[in-house]
mmCIF file of C-alpha atoms in Angstrom:
data_model
loop_
_atom_site.group_PDB
_atom_site.id
_atom_site.type_symbol
_atom_site.label_atom_id
_atom_site.label_comp_id
_atom_site.label_asym_id
_atom_site.label_seq_id
_atom_site.Cartn_x
_atom_site.Cartn_y
_atom_site.Cartn_z
ATOM 1 C CA PHE A 1 92.762 196.190 176.130
ATOM 2 C CA GLY A 2 95.573 194.403 179.057
ATOM 3 C CA SER A 3 92.454 192.982 180.958
ATOM 4 C CA SER A 4 90.600 191.194 178.228
ATOM 5 C CA HIS A 5 93.850 189.978 176.720
ATOM 6 C CA CYS A 6 95.162 188.057 180.611
ATOM 7 C CA GLY A 7 91.521 186.229 180.853
ATOM 8 C CA ARG A 8 92.370 184.963 177.700
ATOM 9 C CA SER A 9 95.793 183.755 178.933
ATOM 10 C CA ARG A 10 94.251 182.220 182.210
ATOM 11 C CA LYS A 11 91.754 180.152 180.410
ATOM 12 C CA ARG A 12 94.833 178.762 178.008
ATOM 13 C CA GLU A 13 96.808 177.241 180.983
ATOM 14 C CA GLN A 14 93.294 175.756 182.328
ATOM 15 C CA THR A 15 92.658 173.883 179.477
ATOM 16 C CA GLU A 16 95.921 173.287 179.052
ATOM 17 C CA ARG A 17 96.542 172.080 182.388
ATOM 18 C CA THR A 18 93.214 169.664 182.705
ATOM 19 C CA PRO A 19 93.643 166.203 180.914
ATOM 20 C CA PRO A 20 90.878 165.617 178.163
ATOM 21 C CA ALA A 21 88.111 163.556 178.742
ATOM 22 C CA ARG A 22 89.191 159.492 178.063
ATOM 23 C CA ALA A 23 86.481 158.180 175.669
ATOM 24 C CA ALA A 24 84.414 155.223 176.500
ATOM 25 C CA PRO A 25 86.826 151.563 176.282
ATOM 26 C CA ARG A 26 84.796 149.797 173.157
ATOM 27 C CA ALA A 27 83.450 146.738 173.590
ATOM 28 C CA ARG A 28 85.250 143.504 172.901
ATOM 29 C CA ALA A 29 83.937 141.655 170.338
ATOM 30 C CA VAL A 30 82.664 137.948 171.757
ATOM 31 C CA PHE A 31 83.495 134.809 170.096
ATOM 32 C CA ALA A 32 81.723 131.315 170.011
ATOM 33 C CA PRO A 33 84.702 128.772 171.101
ATOM 34 C CA ARG A 34 85.584 127.142 168.065
ATOM 35 C CA SER A 35 83.828 123.535 168.072
ATOM 36 C CA ASP A 36 86.422 121.370 166.531
ATOM 37 C CA ALA A 37 83.337 118.893 166.197
ATOM 38 C CA MET A 38 83.083 119.496 162.400
ATOM 39 C CA SER A 39 86.342 120.814 161.325
ATOM 40 C CA LEU A 40 88.035 117.468 159.958
ATOM 41 C CA LYS A 41 91.152 119.626 158.358
ATOM 42 C CA LEU A 42 93.784 117.481 160.468
ATOM 43 C CA GLN A 43 92.098 113.925 160.279
ATOM 44 C CA LYS A 44 91.964 114.689 156.388
ATOM 45 C CA ARG A 45 95.770 116.098 156.399
ATOM 46 C CA LEU A 46 96.869 112.971 158.013
ATOM 47 C CA ALA A 47 94.824 110.072 155.981
ATOM 48 C CA ALA A 48 95.895 111.745 153.381
ATOM 49 C CA ASP A 49 99.658 111.481 154.176
ATOM 50 C CA ILE A 50 99.562 107.669 155.725
ATOM 51 C CA LYS A 51 97.043 107.217 152.392
ATOM 52 C CA LYS A 52 99.910 108.768 150.361
ATOM 53 C CA CYS A 53 97.528 110.950 148.175
ATOM 54 C CA GLY A 54 96.555 114.316 147.878
ATOM 55 C CA ARG A 55 93.644 115.651 150.766
ATOM 56 C CA ASN A 56 90.845 115.520 147.630
ATOM 57 C CA ARG A 57 91.202 112.176 147.618
ATOM 58 C CA ILE A 58 90.208 111.380 151.313
ATOM 59 C CA TRP A 59 86.611 110.637 151.990
ATOM 60 C CA LEU A 60 85.069 111.191 155.084
ATOM 61 C CA ASP A 61 81.583 109.547 155.996
ATOM 62 C CA PRO A 62 79.800 112.239 156.588
ATOM 63 C CA ASN A 63 77.602 110.721 159.058
ATOM 64 C CA GLU A 64 80.305 109.668 161.330
ATOM 65 C CA ALA A 65 81.590 113.120 161.756
ATOM 66 C CA ASN A 66 81.680 113.053 165.745
ATOM 67 C CA GLU A 67 83.673 109.743 166.031
ATOM 68 C CA ILE A 68 86.058 110.759 162.962
ATOM 69 C CA SER A 69 86.628 114.293 165.272
ATOM 70 C CA MET A 70 87.725 112.888 167.984
ATOM 71 C CA ALA A 71 90.694 110.581 165.590
ATOM 72 C CA ASN A 72 93.699 113.043 166.834
ATOM 73 C CA SER A 73 96.530 110.493 166.109
ATOM 74 C CA ARG A 74 97.398 108.726 163.207
ATOM 75 C CA PHE A 75 97.054 105.509 164.952
ATOM 76 C CA ASN A 76 93.506 106.414 165.028
ATOM 77 C CA VAL A 77 93.149 107.785 161.692
ATOM 78 C CA ARG A 78 94.306 104.067 160.449
ATOM 79 C CA LYS A 79 92.134 102.149 162.363
ATOM 80 C CA LEU A 80 89.445 104.487 161.457
ATOM 81 C CA ILE A 81 90.552 103.696 157.721
ATOM 82 C CA LYS A 82 90.412 100.358 158.492
ATOM 83 C CA ASP A 83 87.052 100.386 159.641
ATOM 84 C CA GLY A 84 85.926 101.911 156.073
ATOM 85 C CA LEU A 85 85.217 105.450 157.773
ATOM 86 C CA ILE A 86 87.538 107.011 155.753
ATOM 87 C CA ILE A 87 88.021 105.988 151.964
ATOM 88 C CA ARG A 88 90.699 107.011 149.537
ATOM 89 C CA LYS A 89 88.992 107.804 146.608
ATOM 90 C CA ALA A 90 89.607 105.880 143.471
ATOM 91 C CA VAL A 91 91.419 107.745 140.414
ATOM 92 C CA LYS A 92 88.317 109.171 137.320
ATOM 93 C CA MET A 93 88.347 106.995 134.779
ATOM 94 C CA HIS A 94 89.510 107.854 131.578
ATOM 95 C CA SER A 95 88.258 106.154 128.986
ATOM 96 C CA ARG A 96 88.720 105.456 125.517
ATOM 97 C CA ALA A 97 86.420 102.780 124.743
ATOM 98 C CA ARG A 98 84.042 105.509 122.723
ATOM 99 C CA CYS A 99 87.326 106.585 120.910
ATOM 100 C CA ARG A 100 88.074 102.636 120.022
ATOM 101 C CA LYS A 101 84.649 102.498 118.793
ATOM 102 C CA ASN A 102 84.764 105.212 116.325
ATOM 103 C CA LEU A 103 88.469 104.453 115.001
ATOM 104 C CA GLU A 104 87.230 101.548 114.183
ATOM 105 C CA ALA A 105 84.080 103.163 112.618
ATOM 106 C CA LYS A 106 86.714 105.471 110.681
ATOM 107 C CA ARG A 107 88.849 102.218 109.430
ATOM 108 C CA LYS A 108 85.669 101.056 107.542
ATOM 109 C CA GLY A 109 85.414 104.284 105.792
ATOM 110 C CA ARG A 110 82.109 106.125 108.018
ATOM 111 C CA HIS A 111 82.596 109.948 109.270
ATOM 112 C CA MET A 112 85.186 110.280 106.400
ATOM 113 C CA GLY A 113 82.977 112.178 104.034
ATOM 114 C CA VAL A 114 83.343 114.799 102.237
ATOM 115 C CA GLY A 115 81.994 117.105 105.462
ATOM 116 C CA LYS A 116 84.441 115.570 108.102
ATOM 117 C CA ARG A 117 87.658 116.348 105.874
ATOM 118 C CA ARG A 118 89.653 119.023 106.985
ATOM 119 C CA GLY A 119 92.254 119.986 104.379
ATOM 120 C CA THR A 120 93.413 118.927 100.418
ATOM 121 C CA ARG A 121 93.875 115.817 99.414
ATOM 122 C CA GLU A 122 97.727 116.323 98.752
ATOM 123 C CA ALA A 123 97.737 118.304 102.415
ATOM 124 C CA ARG A 124 96.190 115.047 104.548
ATOM 125 C CA MET A 125 97.953 112.793 102.347
ATOM 126 C CA PRO A 126 100.938 113.720 100.278
ATOM 127 C CA THR A 127 102.159 111.515 97.402
ATOM 128 C CA LYS A 128 105.549 112.283 98.373
ATOM 129 C CA VAL A 129 104.847 110.602 101.604
ATOM 130 C CA LEU A 130 102.800 107.550 99.260
ATOM 131 C CA TRP A 131 106.530 107.658 97.003
ATOM 132 C CA MET A 132 108.465 106.856 99.323
ATOM 133 C CA ARG A 133 106.377 104.335 101.400
ATOM 134 C CA ARG A 134 106.094 102.268 97.733
ATOM 135 C CA GLN A 135 109.597 102.438 97.515
ATOM 136 C CA ARG A 136 110.876 101.356 100.413
ATOM 137 C CA VAL A 137 108.484 98.276 100.760
ATOM 138 C CA LEU A 138 109.892 97.487 96.950
ATOM 139 C CA ARG A 139 113.963 98.181 98.087
ATOM 140 C CA ARG A 140 113.407 96.214 101.147
ATOM 141 C CA LEU A 141 111.837 93.057 99.051
ATOM 142 C CA LEU A 142 114.592 93.713 96.964
ATOM 143 C CA ARG A 143 117.147 93.235 98.947
ATOM 144 C CA LYS A 144 115.999 90.577 100.966
ATOM 145 C CA TYR A 145 116.026 88.220 97.797
ATOM 146 C CA ARG A 146 119.200 88.928 96.906
ATOM 147 C CA GLN A 147 120.353 88.334 100.351
ATOM 148 C CA GLN A 148 118.193 84.718 99.955
ATOM 149 C CA LYS A 149 119.939 84.262 96.783
ATOM 150 C CA LYS A 150 116.913 84.213 94.972
ATOM 151 C CA ILE A 151 118.167 87.123 92.435
ATOM 152 C CA ASP A 152 121.650 87.855 91.561
ATOM 153 C CA LYS A 153 123.144 91.795 91.943
ATOM 154 C CA HIS A 154 122.064 91.984 87.735
ATOM 155 C CA LEU A 155 118.637 91.241 88.447
ATOM 156 C CA TYR A 156 119.149 93.427 91.522
ATOM 157 C CA HIS A 157 120.211 96.323 89.884
ATOM 158 C CA TYR A 158 117.470 95.591 87.080
ATOM 159 C CA PHE A 159 114.487 95.623 89.383
ATOM 160 C CA TYR A 160 115.775 98.759 91.302
ATOM 161 C CA ARG A 161 116.313 100.923 88.451
ATOM 162 C CA HIS A 162 112.765 99.809 87.034
ATOM 163 C CA ALA A 163 111.403 100.243 90.473
ATOM 164 C CA LYS A 164 112.625 104.100 90.728
ATOM 165 C CA GLY A 165 111.024 104.462 87.033
ATOM 166 C CA ASN A 166 107.693 103.659 88.200
ATOM 167 C CA ALA A 167 107.519 100.288 87.072
ATOM 168 C CA TYR A 168 105.739 98.771 89.741
ATOM 169 C CA LYS A 169 102.355 100.166 91.832
ATOM 170 C CA ASN A 170 103.127 97.524 94.438
ATOM 171 C CA LYS A 171 104.418 94.049 95.808
ATOM 172 C CA ARG A 172 102.684 91.821 94.162
ATOM 173 C CA VAL A 173 103.293 93.269 90.759
ATOM 174 C CA LEU A 174 107.288 93.227 91.544
ATOM 175 C CA ILE A 175 106.997 89.840 92.445
ATOM 176 C CA GLU A 176 104.874 88.827 89.535
ATOM 177 C CA ALA A 177 107.733 90.657 87.393
ATOM 178 C CA ILE A 178 110.597 88.759 89.467
ATOM 179 C CA HIS A 179 109.083 85.276 89.120
ATOM 180 C CA LYS A 180 108.140 85.825 85.057
ATOM 181 C CA MET A 181 112.141 87.400 84.165
ATOM 182 C CA LYS A 182 113.561 84.309 86.518
ATOM 183 C CA ALA A 183 111.323 81.831 84.092
ATOM 184 C CA GLU A 184 112.258 83.545 80.620
ATOM 185 C CA ARG A 185 115.438 83.605 81.477
ATOM 186 C CA THR A 186 115.332 80.149 83.127
ATOM 187 C CA LYS A 187 113.662 79.093 79.749
ATOM 188 C CA ALA A 188 116.539 80.784 77.760
ATOM 189 C CA LYS A 189 118.820 79.052 79.693
ATOM 190 C CA ALA A 190 117.836 75.587 78.913
ATOM 191 C CA LEU A 191 117.283 76.236 74.744
ATOM 192 C CA GLN A 192 121.173 77.395 74.530
ATOM 193 C CA GLU A 193 121.740 74.071 76.843
ATOM 194 C CA GLN A 194 119.821 72.128 74.273
ATOM 195 C CA GLN A 195 120.924 74.007 71.363
ATOM 196 C CA GLU A 196 124.517 73.342 72.620
ATOM 197 C CA ALA A 197 123.672 69.842 72.918
ATOM 198 C CA ARG A 198 122.710 69.382 69.723
ATOM 199 C CA LYS A 199 125.829 71.373 67.993
ATOM 200 C CA GLU A 200 127.891 68.760 70.143
ATOM 201 C CA ARG A 201 125.773 65.963 69.042
ATOM 202 C CA ALA A 202 126.090 66.862 65.387
ATOM 203 C CA LYS A 203 129.870 67.458 65.708
ATOM 204 C CA LEU A 204 130.137 63.715 66.989
ATOM 205 C CA LEU A 205 127.859 62.658 64.455
ATOM 206 C CA LYS A 206 130.140 64.669 61.847
ATOM 207 C CA ALA A 207 133.382 63.081 63.374
ATOM 208 C CA ARG A 208 132.284 59.400 63.244
ATOM 209 C CA LYS A 209 130.832 59.767 59.659
ATOM 210 C CA ALA A 210 134.680 61.540 58.617
ATOM 211 C CA ALA A 211 136.188 58.746 60.254
ATOM 212 C CA LYS A 212 134.776 55.520 59.011
ATOM 213 C CA ARG A 213 134.767 57.522 55.735
ATOM 214 C CA ASP A 214 138.850 57.723 56.194
ATOM 215 C CA GLU A 215 138.397 53.902 56.995
ATOM 216 C CA VAL A 216 136.823 52.862 53.864
ATOM 217 C CA ARG A 217 139.046 54.712 51.402
ATOM 218 C CA ALA A 218 141.937 52.878 53.599
ATOM 219 C CA GLU A 219 140.810 49.091 52.759
ATOM 220 C CA GLY A 220 139.545 50.420 48.939
ATOM 221 C CA LYS A 221 143.581 51.042 48.552
#
């Protein structure tokens, strides 16, 4: 039992002393040297900086890639820009021509049928908005006429209250009403003046007749 135990211990010591076998060195991956002939990042960055735009806006001539790749300074890139090998692309247009054409057609009433409408009539154009617009138009006209002395403050108040009472559906009707009222007033004023003049003439005639009558009576005495 003792001899077998000693044999095991000797084997363990031998294994501890002998160093482990080294693994075979791993083969290094061989990379091909990077060719800057086709990598034009530098030129694109420099051109974008010179032209003050983004890199996506820079166009490099694919047929002159070798010559462009040789440019490694701003001076050379500027020369290529001058020669037209590097170009700053134009901003893409967002044309409104079709939109304008469609809106013009809509003003004529096209594309506005039942199938194109979303929302109720009140939601599309509220009656309150129409009322506010109409009142503002009418009141603006009344203010203008009052400032121009075309109507006095009494007429202004009269038409203001009637406009609020929905008496005039638009500006034309209000102007016609103003002209009609002014014509009636001038006519009434003229009639009153005629009546006053007639009364004055009658009073003068009466006074003259009374004076003549007094003269006749004085002569008779």
